[in-house]
Amino acid sequence: MIHSDKKTNLENFGRITEDQYSILYTVAKKLNSSEKISSLVETGLDLIIEALNAERGLFVRYTPADGGFSIIAARNFNRESIQDLSQFSSGILQKVISGRQPVLYHDIENDDSAAVFKSVQIHNIKSVIGVPVFMEEQIWGAIIADSRSNRKLFNKENLHFLDFYSNLISLSLNRLIAIESLENENISLKNRLENLTPLPDIIGNSKPMLSLAQLIKKVAATDATVLLLGESGTGKDLIANAIHKLSRRSNAPYLAQYCGSIPDSLLESELFGYKKGAFSGAVSDKKGLFEAADSGTFFLDEIADVSLSLQAKLLRVLQNREIIRIGDTSVKKVDVRIISATNKDLKKMIRNGEFREDLFYRLNVFPVTIPPLRERKDDIILLANHFIGRFASGSNIRLHKDTIRKLESYDFPGNVRQLENMIQRAVIFCDGEILTPDMIDLEEQRFDPFHFDGTLNSYIKNLLLKKLDENNQNKTQTAKTLGVSVRWIQKKLKELEDNPSGELSLKFGGEEADDE
């Protein structure tokens, strides 16, 4: 028995003949063209049999967890001889694995150490050679070749060739395993993306969002009235649309109406429609949104902003699925699913006499709370990358690791909408392909009304614009937040429209009560 000395690849390469150079070049090209590990194994074994003029060959996979071997390719063996040879080969395999280098039995008939293998006599084996195959630093498997003819006894030249050859296979194996790993990762990521919630148009795979998805899927399968609860910017409109898309009504209309900061008369005409001549300007009959959404879904956003008088009319729709156009007396039936949403405490509003209790119970058949972004931090980077893809389409902009940490440490009081705006601004400032932390201005998001530079006038202007932004341009809610009248808000905005760089009147809401 001959063991190869532990040589470097370069030393073994120097012992290869000119004919073997040509063979290795051809081998390298063929191995490099292999696209699957299975084809690499088959091709690799065939090329060894041909190059060494061996009679038979085995490619064996080694599993270090249990120290076992499994044959993954074989040449010129019948089923019985494979079973017998496995007993013989196990000795060589153990030597190859434990020694981590090629092993050669040059002339078994004259090698007493090979006598312990019973199948040597059974199969009249004359010469055997074996070599390990590595994946990085770990043994992945081994290749064994033998000859039962005196015309071919393997020698050291074959050993050096096979040693270098195994390195070519190892390189190709590492390449294919890396590709396979990436493909599996891509499949995994694709599956995650396809099942993020899994809700249409909703990004997020955090536990709160997966729980929400299960809830939404259940209620979508019914016709139950849904009340969406959550802070501004959490995506209540997207959830409403997802419920529609997952419902039996998905092929019917989906309509939405924002109820904030709209005069009663205008909102009523939008919701219920009107008859020709019902009021000045009603030159023809108009179908309202409830009728237009017949057989489908109608989403009432910011339902808490609807006046008490209009709430009574909404109650009729919810109770009887009936509407009456403005100026008409005939009752029209509508088959419409109603989803509503608010960021306010409706129970508190009921106690304050601002919201009808009977309407609340009609709306609150199936309440769904949308988690704020601070409670689903695992989704922040997923959402950020989604917005980068939207605002920087076709570019390779990506987040710096410090930017990721900065985003994940922030609470986002404005929720997903705030993150979206933040990423859009950052993309505008990004000149290269890396979105760095300095492009994310968190301080800009934290307006402190008690620390400002400039005049009182500039403070009022900044405060008004900030609060309008926080309330999604809802003038009614902004007026309540600031403790002023809606009329005051409207006047200040008119002043800004007429003179954007000018000063605002310093009179507050209460001082203009007489104007109302």
Short mmCIF file of C-alpha atoms in Angstrom, two decimals:
data_model
loop_
_atom_site.label_atom_id
_atom_site.label_comp_id
_atom_site.label_asym_id
_atom_site.label_seq_id
_atom_site.Cartn_x
_atom_site.Cartn_y
_atom_site.Cartn_z
CA MET A 1 0.00 0.00 0.00
CA ILE A 2 1.25 3.48 -0.86
CA HIS A 3 -0.02 6.70 0.77
CA SER A 4 0.57 10.01 -0.98
CA ASP A 5 2.70 12.47 0.92
CA LYS A 6 0.84 15.62 2.01
CA LYS A 7 1.82 17.89 -0.85
CA THR A 8 0.60 21.25 -1.98
CA ASN A 9 -1.49 21.40 -5.12
CA LEU A 10 1.34 23.18 -6.90
CA GLU A 11 3.81 20.39 -6.07
CA ASN A 12 1.42 17.74 -7.37
CA PHE A 13 0.69 19.83 -10.44
CA GLY A 14 4.42 19.84 -11.20
CA ARG A 15 4.43 16.02 -11.33
CA ILE A 16 1.68 15.84 -13.96
CA THR A 17 2.68 14.77 -17.47
CA GLU A 18 2.05 16.82 -20.60
CA ASP A 19 -0.71 14.44 -21.69
CA GLN A 20 -2.35 14.83 -18.31
CA TYR A 21 -2.22 18.65 -18.65
CA SER A 22 -4.36 18.32 -21.73
CA ILE A 23 -6.72 15.95 -19.95
CA LEU A 24 -7.04 18.30 -16.95
CA TYR A 25 -7.79 21.25 -19.24
CA THR A 26 -10.60 19.30 -20.87
CA VAL A 27 -11.78 18.07 -17.48
CA ALA A 28 -11.84 21.60 -16.04
CA LYS A 29 -13.98 22.84 -18.94
CA LYS A 30 -16.46 19.98 -18.57
CA LEU A 31 -16.68 20.26 -14.80
CA ASN A 32 -17.16 24.02 -15.02
CA SER A 33 -20.09 23.52 -17.38
CA SER A 34 -21.94 21.36 -14.85
CA GLU A 35 -25.05 23.15 -13.58
CA LYS A 36 -26.12 20.67 -10.92
CA ILE A 37 -24.25 18.72 -8.25
CA SER A 38 -25.75 15.47 -9.56
CA SER A 39 -24.37 16.09 -13.06
CA LEU A 40 -20.99 17.11 -11.59
CA VAL A 41 -20.78 13.80 -9.71
CA GLU A 42 -21.70 11.74 -12.76
CA THR A 43 -19.40 13.66 -15.11
CA GLY A 44 -16.57 13.68 -12.59
CA LEU A 45 -16.65 9.92 -12.17
CA ASP A 46 -16.82 9.26 -15.92
CA LEU A 47 -13.80 11.47 -16.55
CA ILE A 48 -11.76 9.71 -13.86
CA ILE A 49 -12.56 6.27 -15.26
CA GLU A 50 -11.48 7.48 -18.69
CA ALA A 51 -8.35 9.35 -17.55
CA LEU A 52 -7.05 6.51 -15.35
CA ASN A 53 -8.21 3.73 -17.65
CA ALA A 54 -9.87 2.27 -14.56
CA GLU A 55 -12.29 -0.62 -14.83
CA ARG A 56 -14.81 0.47 -12.20
CA GLY A 57 -15.51 3.52 -10.07
CA LEU A 58 -17.56 4.83 -7.14
CA PHE A 59 -18.40 8.36 -6.02
CA VAL A 60 -19.30 8.24 -2.32
CA ARG A 61 -20.91 10.89 -0.12
CA TYR A 62 -19.59 11.13 3.43
CA THR A 63 -21.86 12.22 6.29
CA PRO A 64 -19.72 13.28 9.27
CA ALA A 65 -22.70 13.37 11.63
CA ASP A 66 -22.87 9.57 11.71
CA GLY A 67 -19.59 8.74 9.95
CA GLY A 68 -21.51 6.89 7.26
CA PHE A 69 -21.12 6.61 3.49
CA SER A 70 -23.64 6.49 0.67
CA ILE A 71 -22.94 5.67 -2.99
CA ILE A 72 -24.14 8.55 -5.20
CA ALA A 73 -22.63 7.33 -8.49
CA ALA A 74 -21.18 4.03 -9.72
CA ARG A 75 -19.69 2.73 -12.96
CA ASN A 76 -19.44 -0.87 -14.20
CA PHE A 77 -20.88 -2.43 -11.04
CA ASN A 78 -23.85 -4.72 -10.81
CA ARG A 79 -26.03 -4.54 -7.72
CA GLU A 80 -24.41 -7.51 -6.01
CA SER A 81 -20.85 -6.38 -6.61
CA ILE A 82 -21.61 -2.93 -5.25
CA GLN A 83 -22.85 -4.54 -2.06
CA ASP A 84 -19.73 -6.69 -1.81
CA LEU A 85 -17.33 -3.94 -2.78
CA SER A 86 -18.81 -1.61 -0.18
CA GLN A 87 -17.35 -3.95 2.44
CA PHE A 88 -13.98 -3.76 0.75
CA SER A 89 -14.16 -0.03 0.00
CA SER A 90 -15.03 0.89 3.55
CA GLY A 91 -11.42 0.25 4.57
CA ILE A 92 -10.05 2.52 1.87
CA LEU A 93 -12.75 5.08 2.55
CA GLN A 94 -11.82 5.17 6.21
CA LYS A 95 -8.17 5.71 5.29
CA VAL A 96 -9.07 8.45 2.81
CA ILE A 97 -11.34 10.22 5.30
CA SER A 98 -9.12 9.89 8.36
CA GLY A 99 -5.93 10.74 6.46
CA ARG A 100 -7.62 13.50 4.41
CA GLN A 101 -5.45 12.56 1.41
CA PRO A 102 -5.33 10.10 -1.49
CA VAL A 103 -4.64 6.41 -0.86
CA LEU A 104 -3.17 3.90 -3.34
CA TYR A 105 -3.02 0.10 -3.37
CA HIS A 106 -0.65 -0.38 -6.29
CA ASP A 107 -0.41 -4.20 -6.53
CA ILE A 108 -2.85 -5.88 -4.19
CA GLU A 109 -1.63 -9.41 -4.97
CA ASN A 110 1.77 -8.51 -3.52
CA ASP A 111 0.45 -6.28 -0.74
CA ASP A 112 -0.21 -8.20 2.47
CA SER A 113 -2.10 -5.28 4.01
CA ALA A 114 -4.89 -5.76 1.45
CA ALA A 115 -5.45 -9.40 2.40
CA VAL A 116 -7.90 -8.41 5.13
CA PHE A 117 -10.44 -7.44 2.48
CA LYS A 118 -12.40 -10.56 1.56
CA SER A 119 -13.80 -9.14 -1.65
CA VAL A 120 -10.26 -8.79 -3.06
CA GLN A 121 -10.27 -12.52 -3.76
CA ILE A 122 -13.97 -12.61 -4.68
CA HIS A 123 -13.69 -9.93 -7.37
CA ASN A 124 -10.05 -10.53 -8.32
CA ILE A 125 -9.16 -6.87 -7.70
CA LYS A 126 -5.60 -6.01 -8.70
CA SER A 127 -5.27 -2.29 -7.89
CA VAL A 128 -7.31 0.40 -6.06
CA ILE A 129 -6.97 4.17 -5.74
CA GLY A 130 -9.02 6.60 -3.62
CA VAL A 131 -9.13 10.36 -3.15
CA PRO A 132 -11.08 12.74 -0.85
CA VAL A 133 -13.32 15.49 -2.20
CA PHE A 134 -13.50 18.63 -0.09
CA MET A 135 -16.10 21.31 0.38
CA GLU A 136 -14.06 24.21 1.73
CA GLU A 137 -12.13 22.57 4.62
CA GLN A 138 -14.53 19.70 5.25
CA ILE A 139 -14.53 16.32 3.52
CA TRP A 140 -17.65 16.10 1.38
CA GLY A 141 -17.04 12.67 -0.12
CA ALA A 142 -14.54 10.40 -1.84
CA ILE A 143 -13.86 8.79 -5.21
CA ILE A 144 -12.70 5.18 -5.48
CA ALA A 145 -11.48 3.46 -8.67
CA ASP A 146 -10.21 -0.08 -9.14
CA SER A 147 -8.85 -2.44 -11.78
CA ARG A 148 -9.22 -6.21 -12.03
CA SER A 149 -6.68 -6.54 -14.82
CA ASN A 150 -2.92 -6.81 -14.62
CA ARG A 151 -2.75 -4.46 -17.61
CA LYS A 152 -3.59 -1.51 -15.34
CA LEU A 153 -1.95 -1.13 -11.96
CA PHE A 154 -2.32 2.40 -10.54
CA ASN A 155 0.92 4.20 -9.70
CA LYS A 156 2.17 7.38 -8.02
CA GLU A 157 1.76 9.33 -11.24
CA ASN A 158 -1.93 8.41 -11.18
CA LEU A 159 -2.06 9.37 -7.52
CA HIS A 160 -0.66 12.86 -8.16
CA PHE A 161 -3.00 13.33 -11.10
CA LEU A 162 -6.02 12.22 -9.08
CA ASP A 163 -5.02 14.46 -6.18
CA PHE A 164 -5.03 17.51 -8.44
CA TYR A 165 -8.15 16.30 -10.22
CA SER A 166 -10.04 16.10 -6.93
CA ASN A 167 -9.24 19.77 -6.36
CA LEU A 168 -10.88 20.64 -9.67
CA ILE A 169 -13.97 18.74 -8.58
CA SER A 170 -13.88 20.46 -5.19
CA LEU A 171 -13.77 23.89 -6.83
CA SER A 172 -16.74 23.05 -9.02
CA LEU A 173 -18.54 21.49 -6.09
CA ASN A 174 -18.08 24.61 -3.96
CA ARG A 175 -19.33 26.75 -6.83
CA LEU A 176 -22.46 24.65 -7.32
CA ILE A 177 -23.21 24.40 -3.61
CA ALA A 178 -22.95 28.20 -3.36
CA ILE A 179 -25.28 28.59 -6.35
CA GLU A 180 -27.69 26.02 -4.94
CA SER A 181 -27.63 27.77 -1.59
CA LEU A 182 -28.43 31.11 -3.25
CA GLU A 183 -31.21 29.52 -5.29
CA ASN A 184 -32.71 28.00 -2.14
CA GLU A 185 -32.37 31.35 -0.38
CA ASN A 186 -34.07 33.07 -3.31
CA ILE A 187 -36.88 30.53 -3.22
CA SER A 188 -37.20 31.04 0.52
CA LEU A 189 -37.26 34.82 0.11
CA LYS A 190 -39.77 34.53 -2.72
CA ASN A 191 -42.00 32.38 -0.55
CA ARG A 192 -41.66 34.90 2.26
CA LEU A 193 -42.54 37.74 -0.08
CA GLU A 194 -45.51 35.83 -1.46
CA ASN A 195 -46.70 35.13 2.06
CA LEU A 196 -45.61 38.27 3.83
CA THR A 197 -48.93 38.66 5.55
CA PRO A 198 -50.23 37.12 3.18
CA LEU A 199 -52.51 40.04 2.25
CA PRO A 200 -52.71 41.82 -1.09
CA ASP A 201 -50.46 44.91 -1.23
CA ILE A 202 -49.51 44.61 2.46
CA ILE A 203 -45.81 44.46 3.36
CA GLY A 204 -44.85 42.80 6.63
CA ASN A 205 -43.97 39.42 8.11
CA SER A 206 -43.69 40.33 11.79
CA LYS A 207 -45.74 38.38 14.32
CA PRO A 208 -48.31 41.18 14.77
CA MET A 209 -48.85 41.38 11.01
CA LEU A 210 -49.08 37.62 10.56
CA SER A 211 -51.68 37.51 13.34
CA LEU A 212 -53.52 40.37 11.66
CA ALA A 213 -53.42 38.50 8.36
CA GLN A 214 -55.11 35.47 9.87
CA LEU A 215 -57.83 37.70 11.30
CA ILE A 216 -58.34 39.53 8.01
CA LYS A 217 -58.55 36.31 6.01
CA LYS A 218 -61.25 35.00 8.33
CA VAL A 219 -63.43 38.11 8.21
CA ALA A 220 -62.87 38.59 4.46
CA ALA A 221 -64.64 35.30 3.85
CA THR A 222 -67.81 36.75 5.42
CA ASP A 223 -69.99 39.79 4.76
CA ALA A 224 -69.55 41.14 8.28
CA THR A 225 -69.24 44.90 8.77
CA VAL A 226 -65.66 45.72 9.81
CA LEU A 227 -64.36 48.60 11.94
CA LEU A 228 -60.63 49.26 11.49
CA LEU A 229 -58.97 50.90 14.47
CA GLY A 230 -55.46 52.31 14.55
CA GLU A 231 -53.24 55.34 14.58
CA SER A 232 -52.81 57.60 11.57
CA GLY A 233 -50.42 56.22 8.99
CA THR A 234 -50.84 52.52 9.87
CA GLY A 235 -52.40 51.63 6.52
CA LYS A 236 -56.07 51.20 7.38
CA ASP A 237 -57.01 51.98 3.78
CA LEU A 238 -54.74 49.18 2.52
CA ILE A 239 -56.27 46.72 4.98
CA ALA A 240 -59.77 47.67 3.84
CA ASN A 241 -58.77 47.09 0.22
CA ALA A 242 -57.18 43.75 1.14
CA ILE A 243 -60.43 42.61 2.81
CA HIS A 244 -62.29 43.43 -0.40
CA LYS A 245 -59.78 41.62 -2.63
CA LEU A 246 -59.99 38.48 -0.48
CA SER A 247 -63.79 38.50 -0.34
CA ARG A 248 -66.45 37.04 -2.61
CA ARG A 249 -67.07 40.63 -3.75
CA SER A 250 -63.57 41.04 -5.21
CA ASN A 251 -64.85 41.35 -8.79
CA ALA A 252 -67.39 44.02 -7.79
CA PRO A 253 -66.65 47.72 -7.14
CA TYR A 254 -64.50 48.89 -4.24
CA LEU A 255 -65.11 52.54 -3.39
CA ALA A 256 -63.75 54.69 -0.58
CA GLN A 257 -64.72 58.05 0.90
CA TYR A 258 -62.63 60.14 3.26
CA CYS A 259 -65.06 61.74 5.73
CA GLY A 260 -62.81 64.29 7.41
CA SER A 261 -62.98 68.04 6.76
CA ILE A 262 -65.92 67.76 4.34
CA PRO A 263 -69.09 69.86 4.85
CA ASP A 264 -72.19 67.79 5.68
CA SER A 265 -74.09 68.80 2.57
CA LEU A 266 -71.24 67.82 0.25
CA LEU A 267 -70.54 64.54 2.06
CA GLU A 268 -74.24 63.61 2.05
CA SER A 269 -74.55 64.23 -1.68
CA GLU A 270 -71.42 62.14 -2.30
CA LEU A 271 -72.69 59.25 -0.19
CA PHE A 272 -76.37 59.19 -1.13
CA GLY A 273 -76.57 61.03 -4.44
CA TYR A 274 -79.34 63.43 -5.35
CA LYS A 275 -82.34 63.94 -7.60
CA LYS A 276 -82.43 66.56 -10.31
CA GLY A 277 -83.57 69.89 -8.88
CA ALA A 278 -82.91 68.87 -5.27
CA PHE A 279 -80.80 72.02 -4.84
CA SER A 280 -79.19 74.74 -6.87
CA GLY A 281 -76.74 73.13 -9.25
CA ALA A 282 -78.43 69.70 -9.26
CA VAL A 283 -79.04 69.75 -12.99
CA SER A 284 -79.39 65.98 -13.29
CA ASP A 285 -79.84 62.88 -11.17
CA LYS A 286 -76.64 61.66 -9.55
CA LYS A 287 -75.96 58.23 -8.16
CA GLY A 288 -74.30 58.25 -4.74
CA LEU A 289 -71.32 56.16 -3.71
CA PHE A 290 -73.45 53.63 -1.82
CA GLU A 291 -75.34 52.90 -5.04
CA ALA A 292 -72.16 52.90 -7.12
CA ALA A 293 -70.65 50.32 -4.76
CA ASP A 294 -73.67 48.01 -5.06
CA SER A 295 -72.60 44.32 -4.87
CA GLY A 296 -69.16 45.47 -3.74
CA THR A 297 -67.43 47.11 -0.78
CA PHE A 298 -67.62 50.68 0.51
CA PHE A 299 -64.91 52.07 2.80
CA LEU A 300 -65.70 55.02 5.07
CA ASP A 301 -62.39 56.47 6.24
CA GLU A 302 -62.32 58.62 9.40
CA ILE A 303 -65.91 57.76 10.28
CA ALA A 304 -65.57 59.64 13.58
CA ASP A 305 -65.58 62.96 11.70
CA VAL A 306 -69.14 62.46 10.39
CA SER A 307 -71.66 64.82 12.01
CA LEU A 308 -74.41 63.49 14.28
CA SER A 309 -77.12 64.38 11.76
CA LEU A 310 -75.38 62.43 9.00
CA GLN A 311 -74.66 59.56 11.38
CA ALA A 312 -78.43 58.98 11.65
CA LYS A 313 -78.66 58.55 7.87
CA LEU A 314 -75.71 56.17 7.86
CA LEU A 315 -77.48 54.09 10.51
CA ARG A 316 -80.34 53.41 8.08
CA VAL A 317 -77.93 52.07 5.49
CA LEU A 318 -76.36 49.74 8.03
CA GLN A 319 -79.68 48.57 9.46
CA ASN A 320 -81.71 48.08 6.30
CA ARG A 321 -79.25 48.44 3.41
CA GLU A 322 -81.48 51.24 2.08
CA ILE A 323 -80.67 54.73 0.81
CA ILE A 324 -82.72 57.75 -0.24
CA ARG A 325 -81.21 60.27 -2.61
CA ILE A 326 -81.32 63.93 -1.59
CA GLY A 327 -84.57 65.44 -2.90
CA ASP A 328 -86.12 62.03 -3.56
CA THR A 329 -88.75 60.02 -1.69
CA SER A 330 -88.18 56.59 -3.18
CA VAL A 331 -86.14 54.06 -1.23
CA LYS A 332 -83.40 52.16 -3.03
CA LYS A 333 -81.98 48.86 -1.82
CA VAL A 334 -78.20 48.42 -1.92
CA ASP A 335 -76.15 45.27 -1.42
CA VAL A 336 -72.91 46.67 -0.11
CA ARG A 337 -70.40 45.61 2.48
CA ILE A 338 -69.32 48.47 4.71
CA ILE A 339 -65.86 48.87 6.20
CA SER A 340 -65.10 51.93 8.31
CA ALA A 341 -61.97 53.23 9.98
CA THR A 342 -60.93 55.72 12.62
CA ASN A 343 -57.93 56.73 14.69
CA LYS A 344 -60.13 58.05 17.50
CA ASP A 345 -61.65 56.56 20.64
CA LEU A 346 -65.29 56.12 19.60
CA LYS A 347 -66.37 54.96 23.06
CA LYS A 348 -65.04 58.18 24.55
CA MET A 349 -66.85 60.14 21.84
CA ILE A 350 -70.08 58.32 22.74
CA ARG A 351 -69.65 59.35 26.37
CA ASN A 352 -69.10 62.93 25.22
CA GLY A 353 -72.19 62.86 23.03
CA GLU A 354 -70.15 63.17 19.83
CA PHE A 355 -70.94 59.77 18.32
CA ARG A 356 -74.12 57.71 18.18
CA GLU A 357 -73.97 54.56 20.28
CA ASP A 358 -76.40 52.68 18.00
CA LEU A 359 -74.26 53.50 14.97
CA PHE A 360 -71.13 52.37 16.83
CA TYR A 361 -72.60 48.92 17.49
CA ARG A 362 -73.61 48.59 13.84
CA LEU A 363 -70.10 49.49 12.72
CA ASN A 364 -68.32 47.48 15.40
CA VAL A 365 -69.52 44.02 14.32
CA PHE A 366 -65.94 42.90 13.68
CA PRO A 367 -63.34 45.32 15.07
CA VAL A 368 -59.76 45.00 13.81
CA THR A 369 -56.87 46.89 15.41
CA ILE A 370 -53.95 47.73 13.10
CA PRO A 371 -50.64 47.66 15.03
CA PRO A 372 -48.48 50.80 14.94
CA LEU A 373 -45.05 50.48 13.33
CA ARG A 374 -43.28 50.65 16.72
CA GLU A 375 -44.98 47.33 17.59
CA ARG A 376 -43.82 45.65 14.37
CA LYS A 377 -40.18 46.74 14.19
CA ASP A 378 -39.25 43.59 12.28
CA ASP A 379 -41.07 45.11 9.30
CA ILE A 380 -39.22 48.44 9.26
CA ILE A 381 -36.36 47.41 6.97
CA LEU A 382 -38.66 45.32 4.78
CA LEU A 383 -40.87 48.39 4.31
CA ALA A 384 -37.87 50.69 3.83
CA ASN A 385 -36.51 48.49 1.03
CA HIS A 386 -39.98 48.36 -0.52
CA PHE A 387 -40.15 52.16 -0.58
CA ILE A 388 -36.61 52.41 -1.97
CA GLY A 389 -37.72 50.14 -4.80
CA ARG A 390 -40.71 52.40 -5.42
CA PHE A 391 -38.92 55.75 -5.29
CA ALA A 392 -35.61 54.66 -6.81
CA SER A 393 -36.85 52.27 -9.46
CA GLY A 394 -34.05 50.96 -11.65
CA SER A 395 -31.30 51.99 -9.24
CA ASN A 396 -29.23 49.87 -6.87
CA ILE A 397 -29.72 52.03 -3.78
CA ARG A 398 -29.46 50.06 -0.57
CA LEU A 399 -29.36 50.78 3.14
CA HIS A 400 -26.07 51.16 5.01
CA LYS A 401 -25.90 48.93 8.11
CA ASP A 402 -25.82 52.02 10.34
CA THR A 403 -28.90 53.35 8.57
CA ILE A 404 -30.66 50.10 9.37
CA ARG A 405 -29.78 50.44 13.05
CA LYS A 406 -30.93 54.06 13.03
CA LEU A 407 -34.30 53.20 11.52
CA GLU A 408 -34.86 50.22 13.79
CA SER A 409 -34.20 52.33 16.90
CA TYR A 410 -36.83 54.94 16.00
CA ASP A 411 -40.47 54.76 17.17
CA PHE A 412 -42.11 56.34 14.09
CA PRO A 413 -45.00 58.27 15.66
CA GLY A 414 -46.30 58.81 12.12
CA ASN A 415 -46.10 55.05 11.44
CA VAL A 416 -45.68 53.63 7.93
CA ARG A 417 -46.65 56.89 6.24
CA GLN A 418 -43.84 58.66 8.07
CA LEU A 419 -41.33 55.98 7.08
CA GLU A 420 -42.49 56.24 3.48
CA ASN A 421 -42.00 60.02 3.43
CA MET A 422 -38.64 59.67 5.18
CA ILE A 423 -37.34 57.18 2.59
CA GLN A 424 -38.63 59.28 -0.29
CA ARG A 425 -36.69 62.31 0.98
CA ALA A 426 -33.58 60.20 1.61
CA VAL A 427 -33.67 58.76 -1.93
CA ILE A 428 -33.76 62.30 -3.32
CA PHE A 429 -30.60 63.19 -1.36
CA CYS A 430 -28.82 59.92 -2.21
CA ASP A 431 -26.25 60.53 -4.97
CA GLY A 432 -24.67 57.07 -4.89
CA GLU A 433 -25.88 53.56 -4.18
CA ILE A 434 -25.66 53.61 -0.37
CA LEU A 435 -28.31 55.35 1.72
CA THR A 436 -26.26 56.57 4.68
CA PRO A 437 -27.51 57.52 8.17
CA ASP A 438 -27.03 61.26 7.59
CA MET A 439 -29.70 61.09 4.88
CA ILE A 440 -32.28 60.03 7.47
CA ASP A 441 -33.22 63.12 9.46
CA LEU A 442 -35.09 61.85 12.52
CA GLU A 443 -34.85 65.21 14.26
CA GLU A 444 -36.92 66.74 11.51
CA GLN A 445 -39.67 64.36 12.50
CA ARG A 446 -39.64 65.54 16.12
CA PHE A 447 -41.04 69.08 16.06
CA ASP A 448 -40.75 70.69 19.48
CA PRO A 449 -43.06 73.73 19.73
CA PHE A 450 -41.22 74.94 22.84
CA HIS A 451 -37.88 75.24 21.06
CA PHE A 452 -37.85 77.35 17.95
CA ASP A 453 -35.88 80.10 16.30
CA GLY A 454 -37.50 83.21 14.90
CA THR A 455 -40.66 85.16 15.61
CA LEU A 456 -43.88 84.08 17.27
CA ASN A 457 -45.44 84.40 13.84
CA SER A 458 -43.06 81.82 12.36
CA TYR A 459 -43.74 79.54 15.30
CA ILE A 460 -47.51 79.67 14.66
CA LYS A 461 -46.96 79.01 10.97
CA ASN A 462 -44.68 76.03 11.62
CA LEU A 463 -46.95 74.64 14.32
CA LEU A 464 -50.02 74.87 12.09
CA LEU A 465 -48.33 73.14 9.16
CA LYS A 466 -46.85 70.47 11.42
CA LYS A 467 -50.18 69.65 13.05
CA LEU A 468 -51.92 69.54 9.69
CA ASP A 469 -49.31 67.05 8.52
CA GLU A 470 -49.72 64.93 11.67
CA ASN A 471 -53.50 64.88 11.13
CA ASN A 472 -53.27 63.99 7.44
CA GLN A 473 -54.49 67.49 6.46
CA ASN A 474 -57.68 66.95 8.46
CA LYS A 475 -58.67 70.53 9.38
CA THR A 476 -61.31 69.43 11.90
CA GLN A 477 -58.90 67.26 13.84
CA THR A 478 -56.15 69.88 13.60
CA ALA A 479 -58.52 72.50 14.99
CA LYS A 480 -59.33 70.22 17.93
CA THR A 481 -55.65 69.51 18.53
CA LEU A 482 -54.78 73.22 18.58
CA GLY A 483 -57.93 74.30 20.41
CA VAL A 484 -59.06 76.65 17.64
CA SER A 485 -61.96 76.75 15.22
CA VAL A 486 -61.97 75.17 11.77
CA ARG A 487 -62.68 78.63 10.41
CA TRP A 488 -59.42 79.88 11.94
CA ILE A 489 -57.51 77.06 10.25
CA GLN A 490 -59.11 77.90 6.92
CA LYS A 491 -58.27 81.61 7.27
CA LYS A 492 -54.63 80.94 8.08
CA LEU A 493 -54.28 78.60 5.12
CA LYS A 494 -55.86 81.25 2.90
CA GLU A 495 -53.32 83.77 4.21
CA LEU A 496 -50.49 81.36 3.38
CA GLU A 497 -51.93 80.71 -0.06
CA ASP A 498 -52.17 84.43 -0.81
CA ASN A 499 -48.73 85.22 0.61
CA PRO A 500 -46.59 82.10 1.33
CA SER A 501 -43.64 84.12 2.64
CA GLY A 502 -45.70 86.69 4.54
CA GLU A 503 -46.73 86.83 8.19
CA LEU A 504 -49.90 85.36 9.66
CA SER A 505 -52.39 87.24 11.77
CA LEU A 506 -51.71 86.52 15.45
CA LYS A 507 -55.40 86.34 16.35
CA PHE A 508 -56.40 82.87 17.57
CA GLY A 509 -59.60 80.89 17.13
CA GLY A 510 -61.52 82.30 20.09
CA GLU A 511 -60.91 85.90 18.99
CA GLU A 512 -62.65 85.23 15.69
CA ALA A 513 -65.75 83.62 17.12
CA ASP A 514 -67.83 86.57 16.04
CA ASP A 515 -66.89 85.94 12.43
CA GLU A 516 -68.58 82.58 12.48
#
